[in-house]
Amino acid sequence: MDKASITEGKPIRCKAAILRKAGEPLVIEEIQVDPPQAYEVRIKILCTSLCHTDVTFWKLDSGPLARFPRILGHEAVGVVESIGEKVDGFKQGDVVLPVFHPQCEECKECISPKSNWCTKYTNDYLSNTRRYGMTSRFKDSRGEDIHHFIFVSSFTEYTVVDIAHLVKISPEIPVDIAALLSCSVATGLGAAWKVADVEEGSTVVIFGLGAVGLAVAEGVRLLGAAKIIGVDLNPAKFEIGKRFGITDFVNPALCGEKTISEVIREMTDVGADYSFECIGLASLMEEAFKSTRPGSGKTIVLGMEQKALPISLGSYDLLRGRTVCGTLFGGLKPKLDIPILVDRYLKKELNLEDLITHELSFEEINKAFHLLAEGNSIRCIIWMDK
Ligand code: NAD
Ligand code: ZN
Ligand code: ZN
């Protein structure tokens, strides 16, 4: 009998990295993961990586979004261990990506090609489980509930995910690359292709050259952008940026008296056709907007503002015909679009290997937080079994 059939329908005891206090190291503890309920699947995480959103929530110490104890992590790949009732389309052994952004496949928006904003589910990002509110599937050794994180919680050997957040993928793709497609890379490529739909010959500016920003670069490069300007405080990102098609660089620390947007406007005649904010700072979202050309310039905000601050846009700048929009998961519908990205990777159309700069064992997960927070990694793969 294989392990899946032994554990099916029963709680599993396994290791998880728990956030007990904001900004403190995660603690590896033994936890209990309950069996999946109707419309849920329990998965064994193969590997996970750290996205800046995990760092933002790791530091967040107050407000309705801050919850403790909690299992963070949302960029991952897993294999199905068991399924709950009413689960169609998944079976034990399937390779799957858990995705923080839902797709119910039934609501008006899920059916329409216009957006990925599933109206049935996207109004709730605060519950633990998609259909059961604050009910948690995780308990610590004292029997107390542990909070989930954006419907994924991948910093654990096993997790329970609703089928609205799960995508079956081809087992042919290397699992470390697959993990990146569950958040950052899909977000960046999707923003370039679906949200901006950049034309050949365009000028593009990308604020922030982490995995999200570099995936935007890869996306706009493939669409034929002529000039791709990367903005980053960390000069080490400039070298890697070149491998993703970035043609020009701006280091805000070296702009002197000028604002970043003034420098960009000088480099692009009157402004870039497209600007993407991939950092998560309100002040830079404003600079991204001011960097675009009057008449048709478009700003796409991908960064999650680290303190949830509002942004302020000049009303005359808007009157001049610029537009600005934000997007979660790059406008992609996970179940429809992730398999397309997997296919494009398998056809060798996407350069993604260079995004993986570090690999660590699960026991070393706290090192991954420091590597990302201090700008020393693009993506660090955390292997659960090593
Ligand atoms: P990252 O930490 O890997 O990269 C951020 C980059 O920004 C780094 O290269 C850093 O040097 C640079 N940077 C930081 N402060 C800067 C400043 N003041 N000026 C210039 N450069 C600066 O982050 P990531 O994982 O690529 O995520 C980027 C952002 O996207 C985060 O805000 C994250 O929460 C968000 N995100 C959003 C979605 C979505 O669906 N919209 C999905 C994934 C991530
Ligand atoms: Zn993410
Ligand atoms: Zn929907």
Short mmCIF file of C-alpha atoms and ligand atoms in Angstrom, two decimals:
data_model
loop_
_atom_site.label_atom_id
_atom_site.label_comp_id
_atom_site.label_asym_id
_atom_site.label_seq_id
_atom_site.Cartn_x
_atom_site.Cartn_y
_atom_site.Cartn_z
CA MET A 1 0.00 0.00 0.00
CA ASP A 2 1.49 3.44 -0.87
CA LYS A 3 1.64 6.30 1.61
CA ALA A 4 -1.26 8.17 0.02
CA SER A 5 -3.68 5.35 0.62
CA ILE A 6 -2.50 4.94 4.22
CA THR A 7 -3.07 8.60 5.09
CA GLU A 8 -6.25 9.24 3.06
CA GLY A 9 -9.11 10.47 5.25
CA LYS A 10 -6.86 10.82 8.31
CA PRO A 11 -4.91 13.73 9.80
CA ILE A 12 -1.24 13.85 8.78
CA ARG A 13 1.50 14.88 11.18
CA CYS A 14 4.33 16.71 9.45
CA LYS A 15 6.74 19.63 9.70
CA ALA A 16 5.75 23.24 9.05
CA ALA A 17 7.52 26.60 9.38
CA ILE A 18 5.29 28.74 11.59
CA LEU A 19 5.24 32.52 11.91
CA ARG A 20 4.44 33.19 15.56
CA LYS A 21 5.47 36.85 15.74
CA ALA A 22 5.94 39.50 13.04
CA GLY A 23 9.49 39.77 11.76
CA GLU A 24 10.82 36.91 13.91
CA PRO A 25 12.36 33.73 12.48
CA LEU A 26 9.82 31.07 11.47
CA VAL A 27 9.79 28.11 13.85
CA ILE A 28 9.82 24.59 12.41
CA GLU A 29 7.27 22.60 14.40
CA GLU A 30 5.33 19.40 14.05
CA ILE A 31 1.73 20.15 13.07
CA GLN A 32 -1.44 18.25 12.21
CA VAL A 33 -2.95 18.71 8.75
CA ASP A 34 -6.59 17.64 8.63
CA PRO A 35 -8.04 15.72 5.67
CA PRO A 36 -9.53 17.78 2.83
CA GLN A 37 -13.25 18.59 3.01
CA ALA A 38 -15.61 18.86 0.03
CA TYR A 39 -14.02 20.78 -2.89
CA GLU A 40 -10.59 20.57 -1.22
CA VAL A 41 -7.40 18.67 -2.01
CA ARG A 42 -4.54 17.81 0.35
CA ILE A 43 -1.17 18.16 -1.35
CA LYS A 44 2.39 17.24 -0.51
CA ILE A 45 4.60 20.24 -1.24
CA LEU A 46 7.61 19.30 -3.38
CA CYS A 47 9.28 22.69 -3.31
CA THR A 48 8.37 26.27 -2.59
CA SER A 49 9.98 29.64 -3.10
CA LEU A 50 9.72 32.97 -1.39
CA CYS A 51 7.94 35.91 -3.03
CA HIS A 52 8.16 39.46 -1.70
CA THR A 53 4.50 39.22 -0.62
CA ASP A 54 5.62 36.64 1.97
CA VAL A 55 8.21 39.12 3.26
CA THR A 56 5.53 41.86 3.45
CA PHE A 57 3.22 39.62 5.51
CA TRP A 58 6.13 38.33 7.61
CA LYS A 59 6.83 41.93 8.70
CA LEU A 60 3.18 43.02 9.07
CA ASP A 61 2.48 43.31 12.79
CA SER A 62 -1.01 44.85 13.03
CA GLY A 63 -4.29 45.38 11.19
CA PRO A 64 -6.82 42.86 9.85
CA LEU A 65 -4.27 41.26 7.49
CA ALA A 66 -1.82 40.37 10.29
CA ARG A 67 -2.58 36.93 11.79
CA PHE A 68 -0.59 34.70 14.16
CA PRO A 69 0.32 31.90 14.31
CA ARG A 70 0.36 31.45 10.56
CA ILE A 71 1.88 29.32 7.80
CA LEU A 72 3.09 31.65 5.03
CA GLY A 73 4.19 30.67 1.50
CA HIS A 74 2.26 30.77 -1.77
CA GLU A 75 4.74 30.08 -4.61
CA ALA A 76 4.97 26.30 -4.77
CA VAL A 77 4.37 23.03 -6.54
CA GLY A 78 2.94 19.87 -5.03
CA VAL A 79 1.55 16.45 -5.66
CA VAL A 80 -1.99 15.38 -4.75
CA GLU A 81 -2.04 13.14 -1.64
CA SER A 82 -5.83 12.85 -1.29
CA ILE A 83 -9.02 14.55 -2.42
CA GLY A 84 -12.21 15.55 -0.61
CA GLU A 85 -15.75 14.92 -1.74
CA LYS A 86 -17.08 16.66 -4.86
CA VAL A 87 -13.61 17.07 -6.33
CA ASP A 88 -13.52 16.51 -10.08
CA GLY A 89 -10.44 16.72 -12.25
CA PHE A 90 -7.80 15.88 -9.62
CA LYS A 91 -6.52 12.52 -8.41
CA GLN A 92 -3.77 11.16 -6.19
CA GLY A 93 -0.35 11.66 -7.76
CA ASP A 94 -1.28 14.64 -9.98
CA VAL A 95 1.33 17.40 -10.10
CA VAL A 96 -0.41 20.65 -9.15
CA LEU A 97 0.21 24.34 -8.60
CA PRO A 98 -1.61 26.02 -5.73
CA VAL A 99 -2.43 29.61 -6.72
CA PHE A 100 -3.45 32.45 -4.39
CA HIS A 101 -5.80 33.91 -7.01
CA PRO A 102 -9.08 31.98 -7.44
CA GLN A 103 -10.98 30.87 -10.51
CA CYS A 104 -14.44 29.45 -9.84
CA GLU A 105 -15.00 28.86 -13.58
CA GLU A 106 -18.69 29.80 -13.25
CA CYS A 107 -19.12 33.49 -12.44
CA LYS A 108 -19.57 36.20 -15.07
CA GLU A 109 -15.91 37.27 -14.97
CA CYS A 110 -14.55 33.71 -15.01
CA ILE A 111 -16.54 33.08 -18.18
CA SER A 112 -15.74 36.42 -19.80
CA PRO A 113 -12.28 37.03 -21.35
CA LYS A 114 -12.28 40.59 -19.96
CA SER A 115 -10.63 40.03 -16.58
CA ASN A 116 -9.45 37.46 -14.06
CA TRP A 117 -11.41 39.02 -11.19
CA CYS A 118 -13.50 36.01 -10.11
CA THR A 119 -16.51 37.80 -8.60
CA LYS A 120 -17.60 34.74 -6.64
CA TYR A 121 -14.43 34.58 -4.55
CA THR A 122 -12.06 37.54 -4.91
CA ASN A 123 -13.93 39.74 -2.41
CA ASP A 124 -12.49 37.52 0.35
CA TYR A 125 -8.73 37.29 0.85
CA LEU A 126 -8.95 37.06 4.64
CA SER A 127 -10.52 33.68 5.37
CA ASN A 128 -8.46 30.58 6.07
CA THR A 129 -10.40 28.28 3.76
CA ARG A 130 -12.28 29.32 0.63
CA ARG A 131 -15.66 27.80 1.48
CA TYR A 132 -15.45 27.35 5.27
CA GLY A 133 -14.47 30.85 6.49
CA MET A 134 -12.05 30.91 9.40
CA THR A 135 -12.02 27.10 9.78
CA SER A 136 -8.38 25.98 9.64
CA ARG A 137 -6.99 22.64 8.49
CA PHE A 138 -3.80 23.14 10.56
CA LYS A 139 -3.30 22.54 14.30
CA ASP A 140 -0.12 22.93 16.35
CA SER A 141 1.10 20.40 18.95
CA ARG A 142 -1.13 22.01 21.61
CA GLY A 143 -4.17 21.50 19.38
CA GLU A 144 -4.53 25.20 18.55
CA ASP A 145 -5.52 26.40 15.09
CA ILE A 146 -2.84 27.87 12.83
CA HIS A 147 -3.92 30.45 10.23
CA HIS A 148 -3.63 29.81 6.52
CA PHE A 149 -2.15 32.37 4.11
CA ILE A 150 -3.96 33.51 0.95
CA PHE A 151 -5.49 30.04 0.48
CA VAL A 152 -2.12 28.34 -0.15
CA SER A 153 0.26 28.11 2.90
CA SER A 154 3.15 26.29 1.28
CA PHE A 155 5.77 26.45 4.08
CA THR A 156 4.65 23.02 5.30
CA GLU A 157 5.18 19.49 4.07
CA TYR A 158 1.42 19.10 3.50
CA THR A 159 -1.30 21.71 2.92
CA VAL A 160 -4.99 21.75 2.02
CA VAL A 161 -6.09 23.83 -0.98
CA ASP A 162 -9.54 24.54 -2.44
CA ILE A 163 -10.01 23.40 -6.04
CA ALA A 164 -10.74 27.03 -7.02
CA HIS A 165 -7.03 27.62 -6.22
CA LEU A 166 -5.50 24.53 -7.80
CA VAL A 167 -4.16 23.89 -11.31
CA LYS A 168 -3.09 20.53 -12.68
CA ILE A 169 0.08 20.78 -14.78
CA SER A 170 2.21 18.58 -16.98
CA PRO A 171 4.70 16.53 -14.89
CA GLU A 172 7.29 17.15 -17.63
CA ILE A 173 8.21 20.63 -16.38
CA PRO A 174 11.02 20.76 -13.77
CA VAL A 175 9.33 21.33 -10.43
CA ASP A 176 11.48 24.31 -9.39
CA ILE A 177 10.50 26.20 -12.56
CA ALA A 178 6.87 25.14 -12.06
CA ALA A 179 6.85 26.71 -8.58
CA LEU A 180 7.70 30.12 -10.07
CA LEU A 181 4.67 29.86 -12.36
CA SER A 182 2.36 29.76 -9.34
CA CYS A 183 3.02 33.44 -8.57
CA SER A 184 5.84 35.78 -9.67
CA VAL A 185 6.60 34.63 -13.21
CA ALA A 186 2.95 34.16 -14.19
CA THR A 187 2.19 37.62 -12.74
CA GLY A 188 4.96 39.33 -14.68
CA LEU A 189 4.37 37.57 -17.99
CA GLY A 190 0.59 38.00 -17.67
CA ALA A 191 0.92 41.74 -16.97
CA ALA A 192 3.03 42.16 -20.12
CA TRP A 193 0.83 40.02 -22.35
CA LYS A 194 -2.73 40.34 -21.05
CA VAL A 195 -2.92 43.58 -19.14
CA ALA A 196 -0.58 45.80 -21.19
CA ASP A 197 -0.53 43.82 -24.43
CA VAL A 198 2.64 45.68 -25.40
CA GLU A 199 3.16 46.38 -29.13
CA GLU A 200 6.35 45.74 -31.08
CA GLY A 201 8.77 48.68 -30.90
CA SER A 202 7.36 50.02 -27.60
CA THR A 203 9.38 51.70 -24.88
CA VAL A 204 8.90 50.14 -21.46
CA VAL A 205 10.09 51.03 -17.99
CA ILE A 206 10.10 48.47 -15.17
CA PHE A 207 10.40 49.60 -11.56
CA GLY A 208 11.95 46.77 -9.51
CA LEU A 209 14.00 43.92 -10.96
CA GLY A 210 12.98 41.04 -8.72
CA ALA A 211 11.34 37.93 -10.15
CA VAL A 212 8.14 39.84 -10.97
CA GLY A 213 9.94 42.70 -12.75
CA LEU A 214 12.30 40.36 -14.64
CA ALA A 215 9.32 38.27 -15.78
CA VAL A 216 7.71 41.47 -17.10
CA ALA A 217 10.99 42.10 -18.99
CA GLU A 218 10.91 38.59 -20.46
CA GLY A 219 7.27 39.13 -21.49
CA VAL A 220 7.78 42.49 -23.18
CA ARG A 221 11.03 41.32 -24.82
CA LEU A 222 9.12 38.46 -26.46
CA LEU A 223 6.51 40.96 -27.66
CA GLY A 224 9.25 42.97 -29.38
CA ALA A 225 9.67 45.98 -27.06
CA ALA A 226 12.47 48.13 -28.46
CA LYS A 227 13.71 49.79 -25.29
CA ILE A 228 13.32 48.22 -21.83
CA ILE A 229 14.52 50.41 -18.97
CA GLY A 230 15.02 48.77 -15.57
CA VAL A 231 14.88 50.89 -12.41
CA ASP A 232 16.46 49.41 -9.28
CA LEU A 233 18.49 50.58 -6.32
CA ASN A 234 20.53 47.38 -6.34
CA PRO A 235 23.24 47.53 -9.05
CA ALA A 236 23.59 43.72 -8.93
CA LYS A 237 20.17 43.52 -10.61
CA PHE A 238 21.48 45.33 -13.69
CA GLU A 239 23.73 42.46 -14.72
CA ILE A 240 20.99 39.85 -14.45
CA GLY A 241 18.51 42.27 -16.07
CA LYS A 242 20.51 42.16 -19.32
CA ARG A 243 19.79 38.43 -19.57
CA PHE A 244 16.06 39.26 -19.62
CA GLY A 245 16.33 41.85 -22.38
CA ILE A 246 16.74 44.99 -20.29
CA THR A 247 18.51 47.52 -22.47
CA ASP A 248 18.96 50.51 -20.14
CA PHE A 249 19.21 51.04 -16.41
CA VAL A 250 18.37 53.77 -13.94
CA ASN A 251 19.63 53.68 -10.38
CA PRO A 252 17.47 56.13 -8.37
CA ALA A 253 20.41 56.73 -6.04
CA LEU A 254 22.36 58.21 -8.96
CA CYS A 255 19.64 60.53 -10.33
CA GLY A 256 21.02 63.56 -8.48
CA GLU A 257 18.58 66.48 -8.39
CA LYS A 258 16.27 64.90 -10.93
CA THR A 259 13.30 62.68 -10.13
CA ILE A 260 13.25 59.18 -11.64
CA SER A 261 10.37 60.17 -13.92
CA GLU A 262 12.32 63.19 -15.23
CA VAL A 263 15.24 60.90 -16.08
CA ILE A 264 12.90 58.41 -17.81
CA ARG A 265 11.15 61.13 -19.79
CA GLU A 266 14.53 62.38 -21.01
CA MET A 267 15.50 58.84 -22.05
CA THR A 268 12.24 58.26 -23.93
CA ASP A 269 11.56 61.57 -25.68
CA VAL A 270 8.35 62.42 -23.76
CA GLY A 271 7.74 59.31 -21.69
CA ALA A 272 7.58 55.52 -21.92
CA ASP A 273 4.68 53.78 -23.67
CA TYR A 274 4.32 51.43 -20.70
CA SER A 275 5.51 51.46 -17.13
CA PHE A 276 5.25 48.60 -14.63
CA GLU A 277 5.63 49.06 -10.87
CA CYS A 278 7.00 45.82 -9.39
CA ILE A 279 8.22 47.01 -5.97
CA GLY A 280 5.24 47.97 -3.82
CA LEU A 281 5.93 51.60 -2.85
CA ALA A 282 3.26 54.28 -3.35
CA SER A 283 5.89 56.93 -4.18
CA LEU A 284 7.26 54.76 -6.99
CA MET A 285 3.79 53.99 -8.35
CA GLU A 286 3.42 57.77 -8.73
CA GLU A 287 6.83 58.02 -10.40
CA ALA A 288 5.91 55.14 -12.70
CA PHE A 289 2.78 57.03 -13.74
CA LYS A 290 4.69 60.27 -14.36
CA SER A 291 7.21 58.33 -16.50
CA THR A 292 4.64 57.51 -19.19
CA ARG A 293 3.96 59.47 -22.35
CA PRO A 294 0.99 61.84 -22.53
CA GLY A 295 -1.81 60.69 -24.83
CA SER A 296 -1.41 56.96 -24.53
CA GLY A 297 1.03 56.02 -21.74
CA LYS A 298 -0.14 53.16 -19.58
CA THR A 299 0.98 52.31 -16.03
CA ILE A 300 0.45 48.85 -14.60
CA VAL A 301 0.79 48.45 -10.84
CA LEU A 302 1.89 44.98 -9.74
CA GLY A 303 3.62 45.83 -6.46
CA MET A 304 1.71 45.30 -3.26
CA GLU A 305 2.09 48.54 -1.31
CA GLN A 306 4.07 47.48 1.75
CA LYS A 307 1.99 49.63 4.14
CA ALA A 308 -1.23 49.66 2.09
CA LEU A 309 -0.71 53.40 1.46
CA PRO A 310 -2.88 55.30 -1.07
CA ILE A 311 -1.34 56.88 -4.16
CA SER A 312 -1.80 60.42 -5.41
CA LEU A 313 -1.97 61.18 -9.14
CA GLY A 314 -1.96 64.63 -10.74
CA SER A 315 -5.43 65.20 -12.18
CA TYR A 316 -3.93 67.12 -15.15
CA ASP A 317 -1.56 64.21 -15.78
CA LEU A 318 -4.62 61.98 -16.09
CA LEU A 319 -6.38 64.53 -18.32
CA ARG A 320 -3.39 64.25 -20.63
CA GLY A 321 -4.62 60.80 -21.58
CA ARG A 322 -2.46 58.57 -19.42
CA THR A 323 -4.04 55.53 -17.85
CA VAL A 324 -3.18 53.49 -14.79
CA CYS A 325 -4.42 50.13 -13.63
CA GLY A 326 -3.49 47.44 -11.15
CA THR A 327 -3.60 43.70 -11.51
CA LEU A 328 -3.42 40.56 -9.43
CA PHE A 329 -1.81 37.50 -10.99
CA GLY A 330 -1.08 39.48 -14.16
CA GLY A 331 -4.69 39.30 -15.35
CA LEU A 332 -4.30 35.54 -15.89
CA LYS A 333 -6.99 32.98 -15.23
CA PRO A 334 -4.91 30.32 -13.45
CA LYS A 335 -6.62 27.17 -14.75
CA LEU A 336 -6.70 28.43 -18.32
CA ASP A 337 -3.40 30.28 -18.61
CA ILE A 338 -0.88 28.39 -16.43
CA PRO A 339 -0.96 25.30 -18.69
CA ILE A 340 -0.24 27.63 -21.64
CA LEU A 341 2.82 29.03 -19.81
CA VAL A 342 3.98 25.49 -18.97
CA ASP A 343 3.65 24.59 -22.64
CA ARG A 344 5.63 27.64 -23.75
CA TYR A 345 8.36 26.76 -21.26
CA LEU A 346 8.50 23.17 -22.51
CA LYS A 347 8.82 24.51 -26.08
CA LYS A 348 11.89 26.44 -24.83
CA GLU A 349 10.29 29.83 -25.52
CA LEU A 350 10.82 31.19 -22.00
CA ASN A 351 14.10 31.92 -20.23
CA LEU A 352 13.31 31.26 -16.56
CA GLU A 353 16.29 29.30 -15.20
CA ASP A 354 18.26 32.45 -14.44
CA LEU A 355 15.59 33.52 -11.93
CA ILE A 356 16.62 30.72 -9.57
CA THR A 357 19.70 32.04 -7.80
CA HIS A 358 19.64 29.97 -4.59
CA GLU A 359 18.45 26.61 -3.25
CA LEU A 360 18.03 25.65 0.41
CA SER A 361 16.62 22.83 2.50
CA PHE A 362 13.35 23.37 4.40
CA GLU A 363 15.30 23.55 7.68
CA GLU A 364 17.14 26.60 6.31
CA ILE A 365 14.00 28.54 5.34
CA ASN A 366 14.83 31.59 7.47
CA LYS A 367 17.95 32.17 5.38
CA ALA A 368 15.67 32.57 2.34
CA PHE A 369 13.86 35.47 4.04
CA HIS A 370 17.13 37.29 4.61
CA LEU A 371 18.39 36.59 1.10
CA LEU A 372 15.25 38.14 -0.46
CA ALA A 373 14.70 40.96 2.04
CA GLU A 374 18.33 42.08 1.66
CA GLY A 375 18.21 41.86 -2.14
CA ASN A 376 20.72 39.00 -2.43
CA SER A 377 18.48 36.53 -4.27
CA ILE A 378 15.99 36.61 -7.11
CA ARG A 379 14.28 33.35 -6.22
CA CYS A 380 15.45 30.81 -3.65
CA ILE A 381 13.97 27.34 -4.06
CA ILE A 382 13.26 25.60 -0.76
CA TRP A 383 13.26 21.81 -1.13
CA MET A 384 11.00 20.01 1.32
CA ASP A 385 12.79 16.67 1.12
CA LYS A 386 16.41 17.81 1.26
P1 NAD B 1 11.75 41.34 -4.98
O1 NAD B 1 12.03 41.69 -3.58
O2 NAD B 1 12.34 40.10 -5.54
O3 NAD B 1 12.16 42.54 -5.96
C1 NAD B 1 11.93 43.88 -5.66
C2 NAD B 1 13.03 44.71 -6.33
O4 NAD B 1 12.77 46.09 -6.07
C3 NAD B 1 14.44 44.41 -5.81
O5 NAD B 1 15.30 44.18 -6.91
C4 NAD B 1 14.81 45.68 -5.05
O6 NAD B 1 16.21 45.97 -5.13
C5 NAD B 1 13.99 46.73 -5.75
N1 NAD B 1 13.69 47.89 -4.91
C6 NAD B 1 13.23 47.90 -3.63
N2 NAD B 1 13.05 49.17 -3.21
C7 NAD B 1 13.39 49.98 -4.24
C8 NAD B 1 13.41 51.39 -4.43
N3 NAD B 1 13.03 52.23 -3.45
N4 NAD B 1 13.80 51.87 -5.64
C9 NAD B 1 14.18 51.02 -6.63
N5 NAD B 1 14.20 49.68 -6.51
C10 NAD B 1 13.80 49.17 -5.33
O7 NAD B 1 10.15 41.32 -5.12
P2 NAD B 1 9.20 40.40 -6.03
O8 NAD B 1 9.02 39.10 -5.35
O9 NAD B 1 9.65 40.47 -7.44
O10 NAD B 1 7.82 41.19 -5.85
C11 NAD B 1 7.69 42.52 -6.33
C12 NAD B 1 6.37 43.14 -5.87
O11 NAD B 1 5.29 42.48 -6.52
C13 NAD B 1 6.07 43.01 -4.37
O12 NAD B 1 5.41 44.18 -3.96
C14 NAD B 1 5.12 41.83 -4.30
O13 NAD B 1 4.30 41.88 -3.13
C15 NAD B 1 4.32 42.06 -5.56
N6 NAD B 1 3.61 40.92 -6.14
C16 NAD B 1 2.39 41.18 -6.67
C17 NAD B 1 1.70 40.19 -7.33
C18 NAD B 1 0.39 40.52 -7.98
O14 NAD B 1 -0.41 39.61 -8.23
N7 NAD B 1 0.13 41.77 -8.28
C19 NAD B 1 2.24 38.90 -7.42
C20 NAD B 1 3.52 38.68 -6.88
C21 NAD B 1 4.20 39.70 -6.24
ZN ZN B 2 3.65 36.06 -4.77
ZN ZN B 3 -15.36 33.07 -10.79
#
